[in-house]
C-alpha cells in the first residue's frame, strides 16, 4: 500500500459542517478512540471521525431496543446508504451529515469501504444472538467488528514509502483490532451477560469451569475465573505484539495515534490482569489524565519507539 496522497481541495461549508457533526459524535461517545485521533492532522482526524460516526450508528442499531427484525431492516438500510457512498451518489446537499462526511473522506483517502459491510455483518451476528464455540469462531466475529476498523483506519493513515514488509500492513492492522476487541470483551463480560450475550469461546469457559455465565458480581461456584481471565489476557497480549508491527510502517502522527489507542487498551488489560474479578463488579476504565498521558507519550514518540523496538526484536 502506497502512502496516501490527500486531495488538495477546499472543504465546502456543508462538508465542514458534516465533519464537525462527526467530530462532536466522536468526542461525546468515543471513550478511548478520541484520545488517539486528536493527534492526527486535520484531514485525517476528520476522516477518522466520519468512520467512527458511521460505525457508531451501526453499533447503536445492534445495541438498541428494536425487535430483531426491525434491527435487521435498519442495518440493511444502512448498508444501502453505504452503497450510495461507494457509488459516489452522496453530495454535500444530502441531509445526512455522516453520509456527507464519509463520502468526502472516501474521495480524499483510499478507504476500503467493504470493511463497513463487514462491520454490519458482525452486528447482524449479534442480532442473531450467535455464540462462539472456539477462538477460531470468535475471531470471525472480531475481524468483522474490529479487524475491519483497523483496515479502514489504515486507508486513512497510509504507509511510509519503502517501509519494510508493508504488504502485511493490513494484516497487522486487522490483528491490532482483534487485540482491542478481545480486551473489550474481557472488560464488558458482565455487562454483556446482562444483555444475554456471551462472547468468550465456549471451550475456554468449559476449560475453566465458567460455563454458568457471569450474571453475578462474584465468579461461578467452583470456577477458576482468574485462570480464565489470565488465559485470555495472554492471548490478547500476543495479538498486540503481532499488531504492533504496523507502527514502523506509519508516519509519525499516524503512528502516535495508533500507539495512543493501543496503549490505552494495553493499560486497561494490565488492570484487568491485576484484578480479574473487577470486571464482575463494574466497568474497568482508565482516568482521563492517564489516557491523556498515554496520548502525549505517543505523540512524543516514546511509546512508538519502544513498541517498534520490541516488534523488531520479535521478528529477529
mmCIF file of C-alpha atoms in Angstrom:
data_model
loop_
_atom_site.group_PDB
_atom_site.id
_atom_site.type_symbol
_atom_site.label_atom_id
_atom_site.label_comp_id
_atom_site.label_asym_id
_atom_site.label_seq_id
_atom_site.Cartn_x
_atom_site.Cartn_y
_atom_site.Cartn_z
ATOM 1 C CA UNK A 1 0.000 0.000 0.000
ATOM 2 C CA UNK A 2 1.496 3.329 -1.014
ATOM 3 C CA UNK A 3 1.442 6.384 1.157
ATOM 4 C CA UNK A 4 -1.821 8.309 0.921
ATOM 5 C CA UNK A 5 -1.825 11.480 -1.174
ATOM 6 C CA UNK A 6 -4.532 13.725 0.214
ATOM 7 C CA UNK A 7 -6.734 15.639 -2.180
ATOM 8 C CA UNK A 8 -5.731 19.294 -2.340
ATOM 9 C CA UNK A 9 -9.212 20.730 -2.422
ATOM 10 C CA UNK A 10 -11.028 23.243 -0.279
ATOM 11 C CA UNK A 11 -13.676 21.878 2.053
ATOM 12 C CA UNK A 12 -17.063 23.494 1.425
ATOM 13 C CA UNK A 13 -19.149 24.833 4.294
ATOM 14 C CA UNK A 14 -21.718 21.967 4.177
ATOM 15 C CA UNK A 15 -18.960 19.349 4.184
ATOM 16 C CA UNK A 16 -17.125 21.125 7.006
ATOM 17 C CA UNK A 17 -20.379 21.191 8.991
ATOM 18 C CA UNK A 18 -20.796 17.457 8.382
ATOM 19 C CA UNK A 19 -17.280 16.790 9.673
ATOM 20 C CA UNK A 20 -17.954 18.976 12.710
ATOM 21 C CA UNK A 21 -21.009 16.867 13.488
ATOM 22 C CA UNK A 22 -18.971 13.647 13.232
ATOM 23 C CA UNK A 23 -16.222 15.086 15.440
ATOM 24 C CA UNK A 24 -18.837 16.031 18.029
ATOM 25 C CA UNK A 25 -20.207 12.469 17.975
ATOM 26 C CA UNK A 26 -16.683 11.116 18.387
ATOM 27 C CA UNK A 27 -15.841 13.449 21.233
ATOM 28 C CA UNK A 28 -19.062 12.652 23.106
ATOM 29 C CA UNK A 29 -19.213 8.883 22.593
ATOM 30 C CA UNK A 30 -15.720 7.527 21.955
ATOM 31 C CA UNK A 31 -14.285 6.783 25.395
ATOM 32 C CA UNK A 32 -10.828 5.789 24.162
ATOM 33 C CA UNK A 33 -10.796 6.336 20.407
ATOM 34 C CA UNK A 34 -10.895 10.135 20.591
ATOM 35 C CA UNK A 35 -7.606 10.382 22.501
ATOM 36 C CA UNK A 36 -5.722 8.865 19.591
ATOM 37 C CA UNK A 37 -7.309 10.682 16.681
ATOM 38 C CA UNK A 38 -6.697 14.081 18.307
ATOM 39 C CA UNK A 39 -3.038 13.509 17.396
ATOM 40 C CA UNK A 40 -3.752 13.415 13.643
ATOM 41 C CA UNK A 41 -3.587 16.313 11.184
ATOM 42 C CA UNK A 42 -6.945 17.867 10.334
ATOM 43 C CA UNK A 43 -7.825 15.911 7.178
ATOM 44 C CA UNK A 44 -7.034 12.546 8.744
ATOM 45 C CA UNK A 45 -8.741 13.439 12.026
ATOM 46 C CA UNK A 46 -11.889 14.409 10.160
ATOM 47 C CA UNK A 47 -11.853 11.231 8.072
ATOM 48 C CA UNK A 48 -11.420 9.074 11.179
ATOM 49 C CA UNK A 49 -14.304 10.899 12.861
ATOM 50 C CA UNK A 50 -16.510 10.162 9.837
ATOM 51 C CA UNK A 51 -15.581 6.482 10.056
ATOM 52 C CA UNK A 52 -16.313 6.469 13.789
ATOM 53 C CA UNK A 53 -19.684 8.198 13.405
ATOM 54 C CA UNK A 54 -20.825 5.714 10.754
ATOM 55 C CA UNK A 55 -19.576 2.770 12.835
ATOM 56 C CA UNK A 56 -21.278 4.189 15.943
ATOM 57 C CA UNK A 57 -24.558 4.316 14.039
ATOM 58 C CA UNK A 58 -24.221 0.639 13.117
ATOM 59 C CA UNK A 59 -23.328 -0.345 16.700
ATOM 60 C CA UNK A 60 -26.218 1.675 18.135
ATOM 61 C CA UNK A 61 -28.684 -0.184 15.935
ATOM 62 C CA UNK A 62 -27.345 -3.513 17.195
ATOM 63 C CA UNK A 63 -27.379 -2.396 20.839
ATOM 64 C CA UNK A 64 -30.759 -0.666 20.682
ATOM 65 C CA UNK A 65 -34.181 -1.781 21.872
ATOM 66 C CA UNK A 66 -35.777 -2.525 18.497
ATOM 67 C CA UNK A 67 -37.039 -6.012 17.749
ATOM 68 C CA UNK A 68 -34.560 -8.213 15.845
ATOM 69 C CA UNK A 69 -36.436 -7.922 12.555
ATOM 70 C CA UNK A 70 -36.510 -4.123 12.831
ATOM 71 C CA UNK A 71 -32.789 -4.108 13.608
ATOM 72 C CA UNK A 72 -32.099 -6.179 10.511
ATOM 73 C CA UNK A 73 -34.146 -3.758 8.391
ATOM 74 C CA UNK A 74 -32.260 -0.761 9.810
ATOM 75 C CA UNK A 75 -28.904 -2.420 9.239
ATOM 76 C CA UNK A 76 -29.756 -3.253 5.636
ATOM 77 C CA UNK A 77 -30.908 0.338 5.105
ATOM 78 C CA UNK A 78 -27.537 1.457 6.439
ATOM 79 C CA UNK A 79 -25.842 -0.929 4.031
ATOM 80 C CA UNK A 80 -27.835 0.668 1.197
ATOM 81 C CA UNK A 81 -26.568 4.082 2.306
ATOM 82 C CA UNK A 82 -23.026 2.707 2.244
ATOM 83 C CA UNK A 83 -23.602 1.505 -1.307
ATOM 84 C CA UNK A 84 -24.683 5.036 -2.272
ATOM 85 C CA UNK A 85 -21.447 6.372 -0.811
ATOM 86 C CA UNK A 86 -19.486 3.745 -2.711
ATOM 87 C CA UNK A 87 -21.195 4.817 -5.968
ATOM 88 C CA UNK A 88 -20.343 8.459 -5.185
ATOM 89 C CA UNK A 89 -24.062 9.175 -5.060
ATOM 90 C CA UNK A 90 -23.957 11.382 -1.945
ATOM 91 C CA UNK A 91 -23.259 15.091 -2.393
ATOM 92 C CA UNK A 92 -22.803 17.941 0.057
ATOM 93 C CA UNK A 93 -26.516 18.808 -0.030
ATOM 94 C CA UNK A 94 -27.556 15.464 1.444
ATOM 95 C CA UNK A 95 -29.380 15.817 4.763
ATOM 96 C CA UNK A 96 -27.360 13.064 6.487
ATOM 97 C CA UNK A 97 -24.137 14.631 7.857
ATOM 98 C CA UNK A 98 -22.478 11.274 8.480
ATOM 99 C CA UNK A 99 -23.040 10.241 4.870
ATOM 100 C CA UNK A 100 -21.754 13.606 3.609
ATOM 101 C CA UNK A 101 -18.588 13.384 5.720
ATOM 102 C CA UNK A 102 -17.861 9.741 4.904
ATOM 103 C CA UNK A 103 -18.441 10.345 1.184
ATOM 104 C CA UNK A 104 -15.954 13.213 1.234
ATOM 105 C CA UNK A 105 -13.417 11.192 3.251
ATOM 106 C CA UNK A 106 -13.662 8.288 0.794
ATOM 107 C CA UNK A 107 -12.834 10.696 -2.068
ATOM 108 C CA UNK A 108 -9.775 12.004 -0.235
ATOM 109 C CA UNK A 109 -8.407 8.694 1.038
ATOM 110 C CA UNK A 110 -8.307 5.112 -0.304
ATOM 111 C CA UNK A 111 -10.635 3.797 2.409
ATOM 112 C CA UNK A 112 -11.674 0.151 1.822
ATOM 113 C CA UNK A 113 -15.389 0.728 2.459
ATOM 114 C CA UNK A 114 -16.052 -3.020 2.283
ATOM 115 C CA UNK A 115 -14.814 -3.003 5.886
ATOM 116 C CA UNK A 116 -18.041 -1.236 6.880
ATOM 117 C CA UNK A 117 -20.013 -4.016 5.192
ATOM 118 C CA UNK A 118 -18.077 -6.417 7.417
ATOM 119 C CA UNK A 119 -18.989 -4.341 10.469
ATOM 120 C CA UNK A 120 -22.669 -4.610 9.530
ATOM 121 C CA UNK A 121 -22.223 -8.368 9.096
ATOM 122 C CA UNK A 122 -20.720 -8.567 12.588
ATOM 123 C CA UNK A 123 -23.559 -6.617 14.180
ATOM 124 C CA UNK A 124 -26.031 -8.896 12.404
ATOM 125 C CA UNK A 125 -24.279 -11.771 14.198
ATOM 126 C CA UNK A 126 -25.144 -10.007 17.470
ATOM 127 C CA UNK A 127 -28.745 -9.547 16.359
ATOM 128 C CA UNK A 128 -28.971 -13.286 15.666
ATOM 129 C CA UNK A 129 -27.560 -13.985 19.137
ATOM 130 C CA UNK A 130 -24.663 -16.073 17.876
ATOM 131 C CA UNK A 131 -22.306 -17.703 20.350
ATOM 132 C CA UNK A 132 -18.799 -18.996 19.732
ATOM 133 C CA UNK A 133 -17.510 -22.473 20.447
ATOM 134 C CA UNK A 134 -13.829 -21.841 19.758
ATOM 135 C CA UNK A 135 -11.372 -18.977 19.443
ATOM 136 C CA UNK A 136 -11.352 -19.516 15.673
ATOM 137 C CA UNK A 137 -15.124 -18.955 15.696
ATOM 138 C CA UNK A 138 -14.810 -15.807 17.784
ATOM 139 C CA UNK A 139 -12.059 -14.467 15.509
ATOM 140 C CA UNK A 140 -14.540 -14.346 12.629
ATOM 141 C CA UNK A 141 -16.756 -12.019 14.667
ATOM 142 C CA UNK A 142 -13.825 -9.937 15.933
ATOM 143 C CA UNK A 143 -12.459 -9.458 12.416
ATOM 144 C CA UNK A 144 -15.855 -8.100 11.360
ATOM 145 C CA UNK A 145 -16.415 -5.647 14.202
ATOM 146 C CA UNK A 146 -12.816 -4.642 14.989
ATOM 147 C CA UNK A 147 -10.289 -6.007 12.500
ATOM 148 C CA UNK A 148 -12.232 -4.309 9.724
ATOM 149 C CA UNK A 149 -11.967 -0.995 11.594
ATOM 150 C CA UNK A 150 -8.198 -1.433 11.700
ATOM 151 C CA UNK A 151 -8.074 -1.943 7.937
ATOM 152 C CA UNK A 152 -10.403 1.019 7.334
ATOM 153 C CA UNK A 153 -8.184 3.213 9.511
ATOM 154 C CA UNK A 154 -5.112 2.143 7.580
ATOM 155 C CA UNK A 155 -6.766 3.551 4.454
ATOM 156 C CA UNK A 156 -6.690 6.954 6.167
ATOM 157 C CA UNK A 157 -3.238 6.611 7.737
ATOM 158 C CA UNK A 158 -1.422 5.352 4.645
ATOM 159 C CA UNK A 159 2.047 3.835 4.921
ATOM 160 C CA UNK A 160 5.585 5.155 4.641
ATOM 161 C CA UNK A 161 7.224 4.767 1.207
ATOM 162 C CA UNK A 162 9.703 1.907 1.222
ATOM 163 C CA UNK A 163 8.633 0.571 4.627
ATOM 164 C CA UNK A 164 9.839 -2.988 5.092
ATOM 165 C CA UNK A 165 7.098 -5.635 4.927
ATOM 166 C CA UNK A 166 4.467 -3.045 4.019
ATOM 167 C CA UNK A 167 2.408 -5.615 2.122
ATOM 168 C CA UNK A 168 1.447 -7.072 5.504
ATOM 169 C CA UNK A 169 0.233 -3.750 6.920
ATOM 170 C CA UNK A 170 -3.498 -4.618 6.505
ATOM 171 C CA UNK A 171 -2.907 -7.907 8.311
ATOM 172 C CA UNK A 172 -1.226 -6.164 11.243
ATOM 173 C CA UNK A 173 -3.979 -3.521 11.397
ATOM 174 C CA UNK A 174 -6.549 -6.310 11.486
ATOM 175 C CA UNK A 175 -4.687 -8.137 14.259
ATOM 176 C CA UNK A 176 -4.428 -4.984 16.355
ATOM 177 C CA UNK A 177 -8.198 -4.635 16.005
ATOM 178 C CA UNK A 178 -8.602 -8.163 17.351
ATOM 179 C CA UNK A 179 -6.420 -7.301 20.357
ATOM 180 C CA UNK A 180 -8.579 -4.279 21.169
ATOM 181 C CA UNK A 181 -11.800 -6.249 20.741
ATOM 182 C CA UNK A 182 -10.698 -9.112 22.999
ATOM 183 C CA UNK A 183 -9.805 -6.506 25.643
ATOM 184 C CA UNK A 184 -13.298 -5.041 25.245
ATOM 185 C CA UNK A 185 -14.848 -8.487 25.638
ATOM 186 C CA UNK A 186 -12.973 -9.061 28.907
ATOM 187 C CA UNK A 187 -13.883 -5.619 30.228
ATOM 188 C CA UNK A 188 -17.579 -5.996 29.361
ATOM 189 C CA UNK A 189 -18.077 -9.635 30.323
ATOM 190 C CA UNK A 190 -20.705 -8.925 32.987
ATOM 191 C CA UNK A 191 -22.452 -6.143 31.063
ATOM 192 C CA UNK A 192 -22.732 -8.441 28.053
ATOM 193 C CA UNK A 193 -24.068 -11.248 30.240
ATOM 194 C CA UNK A 194 -26.764 -8.888 31.480
ATOM 195 C CA UNK A 195 -27.753 -8.298 27.860
ATOM 196 C CA UNK A 196 -27.908 -12.026 27.164
ATOM 197 C CA UNK A 197 -24.635 -12.137 25.239
ATOM 198 C CA UNK A 198 -21.613 -14.376 25.715
ATOM 199 C CA UNK A 199 -18.569 -13.757 23.549
ATOM 200 C CA UNK A 200 -15.776 -15.763 25.185
ATOM 201 C CA UNK A 201 -15.412 -19.149 23.464
ATOM 202 C CA UNK A 202 -17.465 -21.956 24.998
ATOM 203 C CA UNK A 203 -14.473 -24.304 25.094
ATOM 204 C CA UNK A 204 -12.480 -21.722 27.115
ATOM 205 C CA UNK A 205 -15.388 -21.287 29.533
ATOM 206 C CA UNK A 206 -15.643 -25.055 29.972
ATOM 207 C CA UNK A 207 -11.906 -25.427 30.487
ATOM 208 C CA UNK A 208 -12.008 -23.055 33.463
ATOM 209 C CA UNK A 209 -15.377 -24.139 34.848
ATOM 210 C CA UNK A 210 -17.136 -20.899 33.885
ATOM 211 C CA UNK A 211 -19.938 -22.343 31.783
ATOM 212 C CA UNK A 212 -22.628 -20.967 34.113
ATOM 213 C CA UNK A 213 -22.015 -17.415 32.881
ATOM 214 C CA UNK A 214 -21.346 -14.107 34.615
ATOM 215 C CA UNK A 215 -24.619 -12.722 35.903
ATOM 216 C CA UNK A 216 -23.206 -12.232 39.426
ATOM 217 C CA UNK A 217 -20.638 -9.894 40.951
ATOM 218 C CA UNK A 218 -18.693 -12.974 42.029
ATOM 219 C CA UNK A 219 -17.357 -15.850 39.896
ATOM 220 C CA UNK A 220 -19.463 -19.003 39.446
ATOM 221 C CA UNK A 221 -19.051 -21.514 42.259
ATOM 222 C CA UNK A 222 -16.018 -23.722 41.700
ATOM 223 C CA UNK A 223 -14.863 -21.760 38.663
ATOM 224 C CA UNK A 224 -11.271 -20.697 38.006
ATOM 225 C CA UNK A 225 -12.286 -17.237 36.829
ATOM 226 C CA UNK A 226 -8.821 -15.804 37.426
ATOM 227 C CA UNK A 227 -7.336 -18.569 35.298
ATOM 228 C CA UNK A 228 -9.805 -17.804 32.502
ATOM 229 C CA UNK A 229 -9.013 -14.078 32.528
ATOM 230 C CA UNK A 230 -5.253 -14.635 32.600
ATOM 231 C CA UNK A 231 -5.577 -17.088 29.711
ATOM 232 C CA UNK A 232 -7.440 -14.514 27.608
ATOM 233 C CA UNK A 233 -5.046 -11.731 28.658
ATOM 234 C CA UNK A 234 -2.105 -13.767 27.325
ATOM 235 C CA UNK A 235 -3.977 -14.252 24.054
ATOM 236 C CA UNK A 236 -4.648 -10.504 23.811
ATOM 237 C CA UNK A 237 -1.010 -9.667 24.564
ATOM 238 C CA UNK A 238 0.143 -11.941 21.740
ATOM 239 C CA UNK A 239 -2.251 -10.164 19.376
ATOM 240 C CA UNK A 240 -0.947 -6.766 20.498
ATOM 241 C CA UNK A 241 2.649 -7.890 19.920
ATOM 242 C CA UNK A 242 1.828 -9.003 16.381
ATOM 243 C CA UNK A 243 -0.267 -5.950 15.587
ATOM 244 C CA UNK A 244 2.397 -3.523 16.822
ATOM 245 C CA UNK A 245 4.489 -4.488 13.796
ATOM 246 C CA UNK A 246 2.337 -1.979 11.942
ATOM 247 C CA UNK A 247 3.824 1.028 13.767
ATOM 248 C CA UNK A 248 7.176 1.370 11.906
ATOM 249 C CA UNK A 249 5.196 1.455 8.641
ATOM 250 C CA UNK A 250 3.269 4.606 9.591
ATOM 251 C CA UNK A 251 4.215 8.283 9.593
ATOM 252 C CA UNK A 252 4.922 9.911 12.951
ATOM 253 C CA UNK A 253 1.462 11.259 13.733
ATOM 254 C CA UNK A 254 -0.424 8.221 12.445
ATOM 255 C CA UNK A 255 1.905 6.005 14.471
ATOM 256 C CA UNK A 256 1.281 8.199 17.522
ATOM 257 C CA UNK A 257 -2.479 7.838 17.025
ATOM 258 C CA UNK A 258 -2.265 4.042 16.882
ATOM 259 C CA UNK A 259 0.199 3.884 19.785
ATOM 260 C CA UNK A 260 -2.115 6.042 21.916
ATOM 261 C CA UNK A 261 -5.250 3.978 21.215
ATOM 262 C CA UNK A 262 -3.451 0.676 21.659
ATOM 263 C CA UNK A 263 -1.590 1.954 24.722
ATOM 264 C CA UNK A 264 -4.837 2.862 26.468
ATOM 265 C CA UNK A 265 -6.203 -0.626 25.863
ATOM 266 C CA UNK A 266 -2.978 -2.300 26.995
ATOM 267 C CA UNK A 267 -3.100 -0.390 30.273
ATOM 268 C CA UNK A 268 -6.715 -1.451 30.611
ATOM 269 C CA UNK A 269 -5.593 -5.041 30.050
ATOM 270 C CA UNK A 270 -2.944 -4.605 32.766
ATOM 271 C CA UNK A 271 -5.645 -3.520 35.241
ATOM 272 C CA UNK A 272 -7.820 -6.486 34.368
ATOM 273 C CA UNK A 273 -4.881 -8.852 34.788
ATOM 274 C CA UNK A 274 -4.067 -7.453 38.240
ATOM 275 C CA UNK A 275 -7.660 -7.761 39.482
ATOM 276 C CA UNK A 276 -9.652 -10.145 37.256
ATOM 277 C CA UNK A 277 -12.818 -10.026 39.386
ATOM 278 C CA UNK A 278 -13.034 -6.249 38.917
ATOM 279 C CA UNK A 279 -14.794 -6.868 35.579
ATOM 280 C CA UNK A 280 -17.622 -8.559 37.505
ATOM 281 C CA UNK A 281 -18.022 -5.630 39.898
ATOM 282 C CA UNK A 282 -18.310 -2.909 37.254
ATOM 283 C CA UNK A 283 -16.727 -1.332 34.191
ATOM 284 C CA UNK A 284 -12.937 -1.151 34.421
ATOM 285 C CA UNK A 285 -11.603 2.069 32.918
ATOM 286 C CA UNK A 286 -8.668 4.470 32.980
ATOM 287 C CA UNK A 287 -8.977 8.008 34.351
ATOM 288 C CA UNK A 288 -8.865 10.763 31.753
ATOM 289 C CA UNK A 289 -5.488 12.027 32.940
ATOM 290 C CA UNK A 290 -3.924 8.604 32.338
ATOM 291 C CA UNK A 291 -5.405 8.417 28.839
ATOM 292 C CA UNK A 292 -4.025 11.893 28.115
ATOM 293 C CA UNK A 293 -0.603 10.798 29.414
ATOM 294 C CA UNK A 294 -0.587 7.813 27.043
ATOM 295 C CA UNK A 295 -1.564 10.096 24.143
ATOM 296 C CA UNK A 296 1.265 12.533 24.942
ATOM 297 C CA UNK A 297 3.763 9.666 25.091
ATOM 298 C CA UNK A 298 2.548 8.525 21.690
ATOM 299 C CA UNK A 299 2.941 11.982 20.147
ATOM 300 C CA UNK A 300 6.401 12.415 21.670
ATOM 301 C CA UNK A 301 7.399 9.086 20.123
ATOM 302 C CA UNK A 302 8.218 7.415 23.439
ATOM 303 C CA UNK A 303 5.654 4.623 23.172
ATOM 304 C CA UNK A 304 6.027 4.357 19.395
ATOM 305 C CA UNK A 305 9.806 3.842 19.548
ATOM 306 C CA UNK A 306 9.548 1.435 22.492
ATOM 307 C CA UNK A 307 6.874 -0.660 20.810
ATOM 308 C CA UNK A 308 8.659 -0.608 17.453
ATOM 309 C CA UNK A 309 11.902 -1.894 19.016
ATOM 310 C CA UNK A 310 10.027 -4.769 20.624
ATOM 311 C CA UNK A 311 8.365 -5.610 17.308
ATOM 312 C CA UNK A 312 11.754 -5.682 15.570
ATOM 313 C CA UNK A 313 13.191 -7.961 18.268
ATOM 314 C CA UNK A 314 10.287 -10.367 17.829
ATOM 315 C CA UNK A 315 10.912 -10.523 14.073
ATOM 316 C CA UNK A 316 14.589 -11.262 14.618
#
